[in-house]
PDB file of C-alpha atoms in Angstrom:
ATOM      1  CA  UNK B 375      39.041 -43.163  72.253  1.00  0.00           C
ATOM      2  CA  UNK B 376      35.283 -43.216  72.868  1.00  0.00           C
ATOM      3  CA  UNK B 377      34.740 -40.161  70.664  1.00  0.00           C
ATOM      4  CA  UNK B 378      36.616 -41.867  67.823  1.00  0.00           C
ATOM      5  CA  UNK B 379      34.428 -44.969  68.133  1.00  0.00           C
ATOM      6  CA  UNK B 380      31.285 -42.824  68.098  1.00  0.00           C
ATOM      7  CA  UNK B 381      32.527 -40.967  65.024  1.00  0.00           C
ATOM      8  CA  UNK B 382      33.310 -44.253  63.235  1.00  0.00           C
ATOM      9  CA  UNK B 383      29.881 -45.654  64.081  1.00  0.00           C
ATOM     10  CA  UNK B 384      28.137 -42.496  62.886  1.00  0.00           C
ATOM     11  CA  UNK B 385      30.033 -42.615  59.584  1.00  0.00           C
ATOM     12  CA  UNK B 386      29.037 -46.258  59.133  1.00  0.00           C
ATOM     13  CA  UNK B 387      25.373 -45.465  59.791  1.00  0.00           C
ATOM     14  CA  UNK B 388      25.450 -42.548  57.328  1.00  0.00           C
ATOM     15  CA  UNK B 389      27.042 -44.747  54.645  1.00  0.00           C
ATOM     16  CA  UNK B 390      24.433 -47.472  55.143  1.00  0.00           C
ATOM     17  CA  UNK B 391      21.611 -44.933  54.995  1.00  0.00           C
ATOM     18  CA  UNK B 392      23.039 -43.407  51.810  1.00  0.00           C
ATOM     19  CA  UNK B 393      23.274 -46.864  50.215  1.00  0.00           C
ATOM     20  CA  UNK B 394      19.675 -47.650  51.215  1.00  0.00           C
ATOM     21  CA  UNK B 395      18.408 -44.371  49.796  1.00  0.00           C
ATOM     22  CA  UNK B 396      20.364 -44.903  46.589  1.00  0.00           C
ATOM     23  CA  UNK B 397      18.899 -48.378  46.120  1.00  0.00           C
ATOM     24  CA  UNK B 398      15.377 -47.067  46.716  1.00  0.00           C
ATOM     25  CA  UNK B 399      15.923 -44.224  44.237  1.00  0.00           C
ATOM     26  CA  UNK B 400      17.217 -46.627  41.587  1.00  0.00           C
ATOM     27  CA  UNK B 401      14.262 -48.995  42.041  1.00  0.00           C
ATOM     28  CA  UNK B 402      11.779 -46.138  41.769  1.00  0.00           C
ATOM     29  CA  UNK B 403      13.581 -44.778  38.715  1.00  0.00           C
ATOM     30  CA  UNK B 404      13.544 -48.185  37.025  1.00  0.00           C
ATOM     31  CA  UNK B 405       9.810 -48.583  37.612  1.00  0.00           C
ATOM     32  CA  UNK B 406       8.958 -45.060  36.455  1.00  0.00           C
ATOM     33  CA  UNK B 407      11.080 -45.329  33.335  1.00  0.00           C
ATOM     34  CA  UNK B 408       9.760 -48.758  32.319  1.00  0.00           C
ATOM     35  CA  UNK B 409       6.178 -47.536  32.808  1.00  0.00           C
ATOM     36  CA  UNK B 410       6.814 -44.443  30.690  1.00  0.00           C
ATOM     37  CA  UNK B 411       8.672 -46.410  27.991  1.00  0.00           C
ATOM     38  CA  UNK B 412       5.902 -49.023  27.779  1.00  0.00           C
ATOM     39  CA  UNK B 413       3.203 -46.374  27.371  1.00  0.00           C
ATOM     40  CA  UNK B 414       5.253 -44.443  24.825  1.00  0.00           C
ATOM     41  CA  UNK B 415       6.008 -47.547  22.767  1.00  0.00           C
ATOM     42  CA  UNK B 416       2.306 -48.478  22.720  1.00  0.00           C
ATOM     43  CA  UNK B 417       1.600 -45.040  21.302  1.00  0.00           C
ATOM     44  CA  UNK B 418       4.382 -45.593  18.762  1.00  0.00           C
ATOM     45  CA  UNK B 419       2.786 -48.864  17.613  1.00  0.00           C
ATOM     46  CA  UNK B 420      -0.598 -47.147  17.260  1.00  0.00           C
ATOM     47  CA  UNK B 421       1.015 -44.427  15.146  1.00  0.00           C
ATOM     48  CA  UNK B 422       2.692 -47.032  12.933  1.00  0.00           C
ATOM     49  CA  UNK B 423      -0.610 -48.901  12.513  1.00  0.00           C
ATOM     50  CA  UNK B 424      -2.199 -45.671  11.312  1.00  0.00           C
ATOM     51  CA  UNK B 425       0.342 -45.238   8.504  1.00  0.00           C
ATOM     52  CA  UNK B 426      -0.380 -46.261   4.930  1.00  0.00           C
ATOM     53  CA  UNK B 427       1.800 -49.336   4.255  1.00  0.00           C
ATOM     54  CA  UNK B 428       1.509 -48.703   0.516  1.00  0.00           C
ATOM     55  CA  UNK B 429       2.983 -45.214   0.743  1.00  0.00           C
ATOM     56  CA  UNK B 430       6.289 -44.913  -1.153  1.00  0.00           C
ATOM     57  CA  UNK B 431       8.006 -43.483   1.938  1.00  0.00           C
ATOM     58  CA  UNK B 432       6.374 -45.895   4.392  1.00  0.00           C
ATOM     59  CA  UNK B 433       9.700 -47.146   5.779  1.00  0.00           C
ATOM     60  CA  UNK B 434      10.890 -43.579   6.325  1.00  0.00           C
ATOM     61  CA  UNK B 435       7.648 -42.742   8.126  1.00  0.00           C
ATOM     62  CA  UNK B 436       8.024 -45.775  10.394  1.00  0.00           C
ATOM     63  CA  UNK B 437      11.637 -44.862  11.144  1.00  0.00           C
ATOM     64  CA  UNK B 438      10.579 -41.310  12.006  1.00  0.00           C
ATOM     65  CA  UNK B 439       7.858 -42.501  14.402  1.00  0.00           C
ATOM     66  CA  UNK B 440      10.333 -44.851  16.088  1.00  0.00           C
ATOM     67  CA  UNK B 441      12.961 -42.109  16.350  1.00  0.00           C
ATOM     68  CA  UNK B 442      10.487 -39.770  18.044  1.00  0.00           C
ATOM     69  CA  UNK B 443       9.610 -42.473  20.576  1.00  0.00           C
ATOM     70  CA  UNK B 444      13.296 -43.131  21.263  1.00  0.00           C
ATOM     71  CA  UNK B 445      13.894 -39.408  21.719  1.00  0.00           C
ATOM     72  CA  UNK B 446      11.073 -39.075  24.243  1.00  0.00           C
ATOM     73  CA  UNK B 447      12.272 -42.100  26.224  1.00  0.00           C
ATOM     74  CA  UNK B 448      15.853 -40.827  26.320  1.00  0.00           C
ATOM     75  CA  UNK B 449      14.662 -37.419  27.532  1.00  0.00           C
ATOM     76  CA  UNK B 450      12.608 -39.099  30.228  1.00  0.00           C
ATOM     77  CA  UNK B 451      15.576 -41.207  31.315  1.00  0.00           C
ATOM     78  CA  UNK B 452      17.575 -38.032  31.943  1.00  0.00           C
ATOM     79  CA  UNK B 453      14.953 -36.535  34.258  1.00  0.00           C
ATOM     80  CA  UNK B 454      13.275 -39.472  35.969  1.00  0.00           C
ATOM     81  CA  UNK B 455      16.124 -40.134  38.421  1.00  0.00           C
ATOM     82  CA  UNK B 456      16.028 -37.816  41.409  1.00  0.00           C
ATOM     83  CA  UNK B 457      18.841 -37.811  43.922  1.00  0.00           C
ATOM     84  CA  UNK B 458      17.797 -39.383  47.237  1.00  0.00           C
ATOM     85  CA  UNK B 459      17.659 -37.217  50.366  1.00  0.00           C
ATOM     86  CA  UNK B 460      21.083 -36.600  51.858  1.00  0.00           C
ATOM     87  CA  UNK B 461      21.983 -38.401  55.104  1.00  0.00           C
ATOM     88  CA  UNK B 462      21.468 -36.439  58.301  1.00  0.00           C
ATOM     89  CA  UNK B 463      25.133 -35.456  58.539  1.00  0.00           C
ATOM     90  CA  UNK B 464      25.028 -33.827  55.096  1.00  0.00           C
ATOM     91  CA  UNK B 465      21.653 -32.190  55.694  1.00  0.00           C
ATOM     92  CA  UNK B 466      22.925 -30.587  58.867  1.00  0.00           C
ATOM     93  CA  UNK B 467      25.597 -28.790  56.880  1.00  0.00           C
ATOM     94  CA  UNK B 468      23.065 -27.327  54.424  1.00  0.00           C
ATOM     95  CA  UNK B 469      21.580 -23.835  54.843  1.00  0.00           C
ATOM     96  CA  UNK B 470      18.107 -23.778  56.432  1.00  0.00           C
ATOM     97  CA  UNK B 471      15.142 -24.046  54.058  1.00  0.00           C
ATOM     98  CA  UNK B 472      13.955 -20.706  52.746  1.00  0.00           C
ATOM     99  CA  UNK B 473      17.079 -18.952  53.936  1.00  0.00           C
ATOM    100  CA  UNK B 474      19.708 -17.088  51.964  1.00  0.00           C
ATOM    101  CA  UNK B 475      22.151 -19.789  50.900  1.00  0.00           C
ATOM    102  CA  UNK B 476      24.870 -17.237  50.233  1.00  0.00           C
ATOM    103  CA  UNK B 477      24.550 -15.625  53.653  1.00  0.00           C
ATOM    104  CA  UNK B 478      24.029 -18.889  55.517  1.00  0.00           C
ATOM    105  CA  UNK B 479      27.247 -20.516  54.343  1.00  0.00           C
ATOM    106  CA  UNK B 480      30.776 -19.450  53.456  1.00  0.00           C
ATOM    107  CA  UNK B 481      31.866 -19.059  49.853  1.00  0.00           C
ATOM    108  CA  UNK B 482      32.358 -22.398  48.168  1.00  0.00           C
ATOM    109  CA  UNK B 483      36.058 -23.360  48.206  1.00  0.00           C
ATOM    110  CA  UNK B 484      37.889 -22.539  44.999  1.00  0.00           C
ATOM    111  CA  UNK B 485      39.137 -26.132  44.748  1.00  0.00           C
ATOM    112  CA  UNK B 486      35.578 -27.447  44.840  1.00  0.00           C
ATOM    113  CA  UNK B 487      34.505 -25.057  42.090  1.00  0.00           C
ATOM    114  CA  UNK B 488      37.419 -26.234  39.983  1.00  0.00           C
ATOM    115  CA  UNK B 489      36.626 -29.894  40.596  1.00  0.00           C
ATOM    116  CA  UNK B 490      32.944 -29.525  39.656  1.00  0.00           C
ATOM    117  CA  UNK B 491      33.815 -27.489  36.561  1.00  0.00           C
ATOM    118  CA  UNK B 492      36.403 -30.080  35.563  1.00  0.00           C
ATOM    119  CA  UNK B 493      33.968 -32.970  36.085  1.00  0.00           C
ATOM    120  CA  UNK B 494      31.323 -31.314  33.892  1.00  0.00           C
ATOM    121  CA  UNK B 495      33.922 -30.718  31.208  1.00  0.00           C
ATOM    122  CA  UNK B 496      35.093 -34.339  31.338  1.00  0.00           C
ATOM    123  CA  UNK B 497      31.672 -35.995  31.116  1.00  0.00           C
ATOM    124  CA  UNK B 498      30.468 -33.760  28.271  1.00  0.00           C
ATOM    125  CA  UNK B 499      33.581 -34.508  26.180  1.00  0.00           C
ATOM    126  CA  UNK B 500      33.111 -36.834  23.163  1.00  0.00           C
ATOM    127  CA  UNK B 501      34.811 -39.843  24.787  1.00  0.00           C
ATOM    128  CA  UNK B 502      32.127 -39.991  27.510  1.00  0.00           C
ATOM    129  CA  UNK B 503      29.277 -38.080  25.889  1.00  0.00           C
ATOM    130  CA  UNK B 504      27.021 -37.394  28.881  1.00  0.00           C
ATOM    131  CA  UNK B 505      25.041 -34.252  29.552  1.00  0.00           C
ATOM    132  CA  UNK B 506      26.939 -32.155  32.089  1.00  0.00           C
ATOM    133  CA  UNK B 507      23.769 -31.969  34.215  1.00  0.00           C
ATOM    134  CA  UNK B 508      22.914 -35.683  33.939  1.00  0.00           C
ATOM    135  CA  UNK B 509      21.123 -36.400  37.228  1.00  0.00           C
ATOM    136  CA  UNK B 510      21.921 -40.106  37.314  1.00  0.00           C
ATOM    137  CA  UNK B 511      25.635 -39.381  36.865  1.00  0.00           C
ATOM    138  CA  UNK B 512      25.635 -36.917  39.769  1.00  0.00           C
ATOM    139  CA  UNK B 513      23.765 -39.496  41.835  1.00  0.00           C
ATOM    140  CA  UNK B 514      26.511 -42.018  41.087  1.00  0.00           C
ATOM    141  CA  UNK B 515      29.248 -39.587  42.134  1.00  0.00           C
ATOM    142  CA  UNK B 516      28.013 -40.023  45.707  1.00  0.00           C
ATOM    143  CA  UNK B 517      29.085 -43.675  45.540  1.00  0.00           C
ATOM    144  CA  UNK B 518      32.313 -43.252  43.569  1.00  0.00           C
ATOM    145  CA  UNK B 519      35.301 -44.878  45.329  1.00  0.00           C
ATOM    146  CA  UNK B 520      38.169 -42.521  46.115  1.00  0.00           C
ATOM    147  CA  UNK B 521      40.688 -45.252  47.038  1.00  0.00           C
ATOM    148  CA  UNK B 522      41.865 -48.408  45.314  1.00  0.00           C
ATOM    149  CA  UNK B 523      41.993 -51.874  46.909  1.00  0.00           C
ATOM    150  CA  UNK B 524      45.335 -51.099  48.534  1.00  0.00           C
ATOM    151  CA  UNK B 525      44.058 -47.902  50.143  1.00  0.00           C
ATOM    152  CA  UNK B 526      45.833 -45.513  47.776  1.00  0.00           C
ATOM    153  CA  UNK B 527      43.951 -42.448  46.544  1.00  0.00           C
ATOM    154  CA  UNK B 528      42.393 -42.856  43.092  1.00  0.00           C
ATOM    155  CA  UNK B 529      42.997 -40.076  40.536  1.00  0.00           C
ATOM    156  CA  UNK B 530      39.983 -37.864  39.967  1.00  0.00           C
ATOM    157  CA  UNK B 531      39.702 -39.050  36.363  1.00  0.00           C
ATOM    158  CA  UNK B 532      39.232 -42.662  37.521  1.00  0.00           C
ATOM    159  CA  UNK B 533      36.503 -41.618  39.962  1.00  0.00           C
ATOM    160  CA  UNK B 534      34.750 -39.711  37.173  1.00  0.00           C
ATOM    161  CA  UNK B 535      35.059 -42.668  34.811  1.00  0.00           C
ATOM    162  CA  UNK B 536      33.565 -44.991  37.440  1.00  0.00           C
ATOM    163  CA  UNK B 537      30.474 -42.795  37.861  1.00  0.00           C
ATOM    164  CA  UNK B 538      30.190 -42.316  34.083  1.00  0.00           C
ATOM    165  CA  UNK B 539      30.415 -46.069  33.463  1.00  0.00           C
ATOM    166  CA  UNK B 540      27.659 -46.705  36.012  1.00  0.00           C
ATOM    167  CA  UNK B 541      25.463 -44.170  34.214  1.00  0.00           C
ATOM    168  CA  UNK B 542      26.200 -45.533  30.743  1.00  0.00           C
ATOM    169  CA  UNK B 543      25.641 -49.141  31.826  1.00  0.00           C
ATOM    170  CA  UNK B 544      22.355 -48.199  33.505  1.00  0.00           C
ATOM    171  CA  UNK B 545      21.031 -46.512  30.374  1.00  0.00           C
ATOM    172  CA  UNK B 546      22.219 -49.356  28.151  1.00  0.00           C
ATOM    173  CA  UNK B 547      20.465 -51.894  30.365  1.00  0.00           C
ATOM    174  CA  UNK B 548      17.188 -49.984  30.606  1.00  0.00           C
ATOM    175  CA  UNK B 549      17.012 -48.438  27.145  1.00  0.00           C
ATOM    176  CA  UNK B 550      19.305 -50.597  25.038  1.00  0.00           C
ATOM    177  CA  UNK B 551      21.280 -47.536  23.924  1.00  0.00           C
ATOM    178  CA  UNK B 552      23.679 -47.953  21.018  1.00  0.00           C
ATOM    179  CA  UNK B 553      26.878 -46.720  22.674  1.00  0.00           C
ATOM    180  CA  UNK B 554      28.726 -46.224  19.376  1.00  0.00           C
ATOM    181  CA  UNK B 555      25.936 -44.030  18.020  1.00  0.00           C
ATOM    182  CA  UNK B 556      25.801 -42.121  21.307  1.00  0.00           C
ATOM    183  CA  UNK B 557      29.531 -41.358  21.107  1.00  0.00           C
ATOM    184  CA  UNK B 558      29.192 -40.272  17.463  1.00  0.00           C
ATOM    185  CA  UNK B 559      26.353 -37.904  18.378  1.00  0.00           C
ATOM    186  CA  UNK B 560      28.365 -36.535  21.294  1.00  0.00           C
ATOM    187  CA  UNK B 561      31.377 -35.920  19.064  1.00  0.00           C
ATOM    188  CA  UNK B 562      29.256 -33.931  16.612  1.00  0.00           C
ATOM    189  CA  UNK B 563      27.860 -31.624  19.291  1.00  0.00           C
ATOM    190  CA  UNK B 564      30.705 -31.350  21.814  1.00  0.00           C
ATOM    191  CA  UNK B 565      32.736 -28.801  19.856  1.00  0.00           C
ATOM    192  CA  UNK B 566      29.727 -26.550  19.370  1.00  0.00           C
ATOM    193  CA  UNK B 567      28.857 -26.784  23.060  1.00  0.00           C
ATOM    194  CA  UNK B 568      32.403 -25.915  24.084  1.00  0.00           C
ATOM    195  CA  UNK B 569      32.432 -22.858  21.857  1.00  0.00           C
ATOM    196  CA  UNK B 570      29.005 -21.788  23.124  1.00  0.00           C
ATOM    197  CA  UNK B 571      30.016 -22.046  26.790  1.00  0.00           C
ATOM    198  CA  UNK B 572      33.512 -20.624  26.383  1.00  0.00           C
ATOM    199  CA  UNK B 573      34.198 -17.151  27.849  1.00  0.00           C
ATOM    200  CA  UNK B 574      35.111 -14.403  25.396  1.00  0.00           C
ATOM    201  CA  UNK B 575      38.788 -14.275  24.616  1.00  0.00           C
ATOM    202  CA  UNK B 576      39.359 -18.011  25.067  1.00  0.00           C
ATOM    203  CA  UNK B 577      39.833 -20.539  22.308  1.00  0.00           C
ATOM    204  CA  UNK B 578      39.039 -24.228  22.004  1.00  0.00           C
ATOM    205  CA  UNK B 579      42.738 -25.058  22.181  1.00  0.00           C
ATOM    206  CA  UNK B 580      43.275 -23.235  25.491  1.00  0.00           C
ATOM    207  CA  UNK B 581      43.805 -25.349  28.582  1.00  0.00           C
ATOM    208  CA  UNK B 582      40.539 -25.592  30.543  1.00  0.00           C
ATOM    209  CA  UNK B 583      40.463 -23.404  33.675  1.00  0.00           C
ATOM    210  CA  UNK B 584      39.793 -26.486  35.808  1.00  0.00           C
ATOM    211  CA  UNK B 585      42.578 -28.591  34.316  1.00  0.00           C
ATOM    212  CA  UNK B 586      44.726 -28.221  37.405  1.00  0.00           C
ATOM    213  CA  UNK B 587      42.046 -30.124  39.357  1.00  0.00           C
ATOM    214  CA  UNK B 588      43.077 -33.309  37.527  1.00  0.00           C
ATOM    215  CA  UNK B 589      45.348 -35.822  39.253  1.00  0.00           C
ATOM    216  CA  UNK B 590      44.994 -34.232  42.673  1.00  0.00           C
ATOM    217  CA  UNK B 591      44.118 -36.564  45.558  1.00  0.00           C
ATOM    218  CA  UNK B 592      40.528 -35.364  45.852  1.00  0.00           C
ATOM    219  CA  UNK B 593      37.330 -37.242  46.639  1.00  0.00           C
ATOM    220  CA  UNK B 594      34.697 -36.764  43.941  1.00  0.00           C
ATOM    221  CA  UNK B 595      31.900 -37.599  46.381  1.00  0.00           C
ATOM    222  CA  UNK B 596      33.175 -35.030  48.912  1.00  0.00           C
ATOM    223  CA  UNK B 597      33.464 -32.340  46.240  1.00  0.00           C
ATOM    224  CA  UNK B 598      29.896 -32.954  45.071  1.00  0.00           C
ATOM    225  CA  UNK B 599      28.636 -32.960  48.670  1.00  0.00           C
ATOM    226  CA  UNK B 600      30.379 -29.642  49.261  1.00  0.00           C
ATOM    227  CA  UNK B 601      28.844 -28.133  46.131  1.00  0.00           C
ATOM    228  CA  UNK B 602      25.370 -29.350  47.115  1.00  0.00           C
ATOM    229  CA  UNK B 603      25.712 -27.959  50.621  1.00  0.00           C
ATOM    230  CA  UNK B 604      26.689 -24.617  49.109  1.00  0.00           C
ATOM    231  CA  UNK B 605      23.748 -24.832  46.671  1.00  0.00           C
ATOM    232  CA  UNK B 606      26.086 -24.703  43.668  1.00  0.00           C
ATOM    233  CA  UNK B 607      25.106 -28.007  41.991  1.00  0.00           C
TER     234      UNK B 607
END
């Protein structure tokens, strides 16, 4: 009985610490990104001021300068968010610093590999359109709910969608992204990316190797934690 109470308390403390670290990481990311975007937009305005307004292609030149600024800010938004340090319980499960991660821990479970592969495939598909290595998305997976309000396990797809929505909403709020244009861009590149990453002998119409991970009662946050502890994410 006492051991159960201690375990419950420890879990609660770890959850609170993770939430605190997440909030701190988000606040730092917001500040860093706004600072970068402000500086970059000032440079953009200077570049526009230097253009010849009487040039026949003046509007095209302005659009090009603005597009380059938008590109730089988007790139920054994908790298500025760093995952907060893991709570003590997760850190304890990680291999020691400087050690051989492969030797220090058992092989990552096959199910976890399938889940991570499936998640990357889902978020890089045209309907979501995120980079499969989007750091803010993987940060959000640590907070993704794995149960609904009645305590029933949520399908993996719903957990993925929750983390993706948090990422998309964050970028829309900070950068004012045009979601329709983002989805169009993703649709144009997704097929090429799939073909590039596909093993020889497979075709775009084949079922993905991680498809069986879908609809299993699995916790997205636990799968990501496991992958991080095994140094596979």
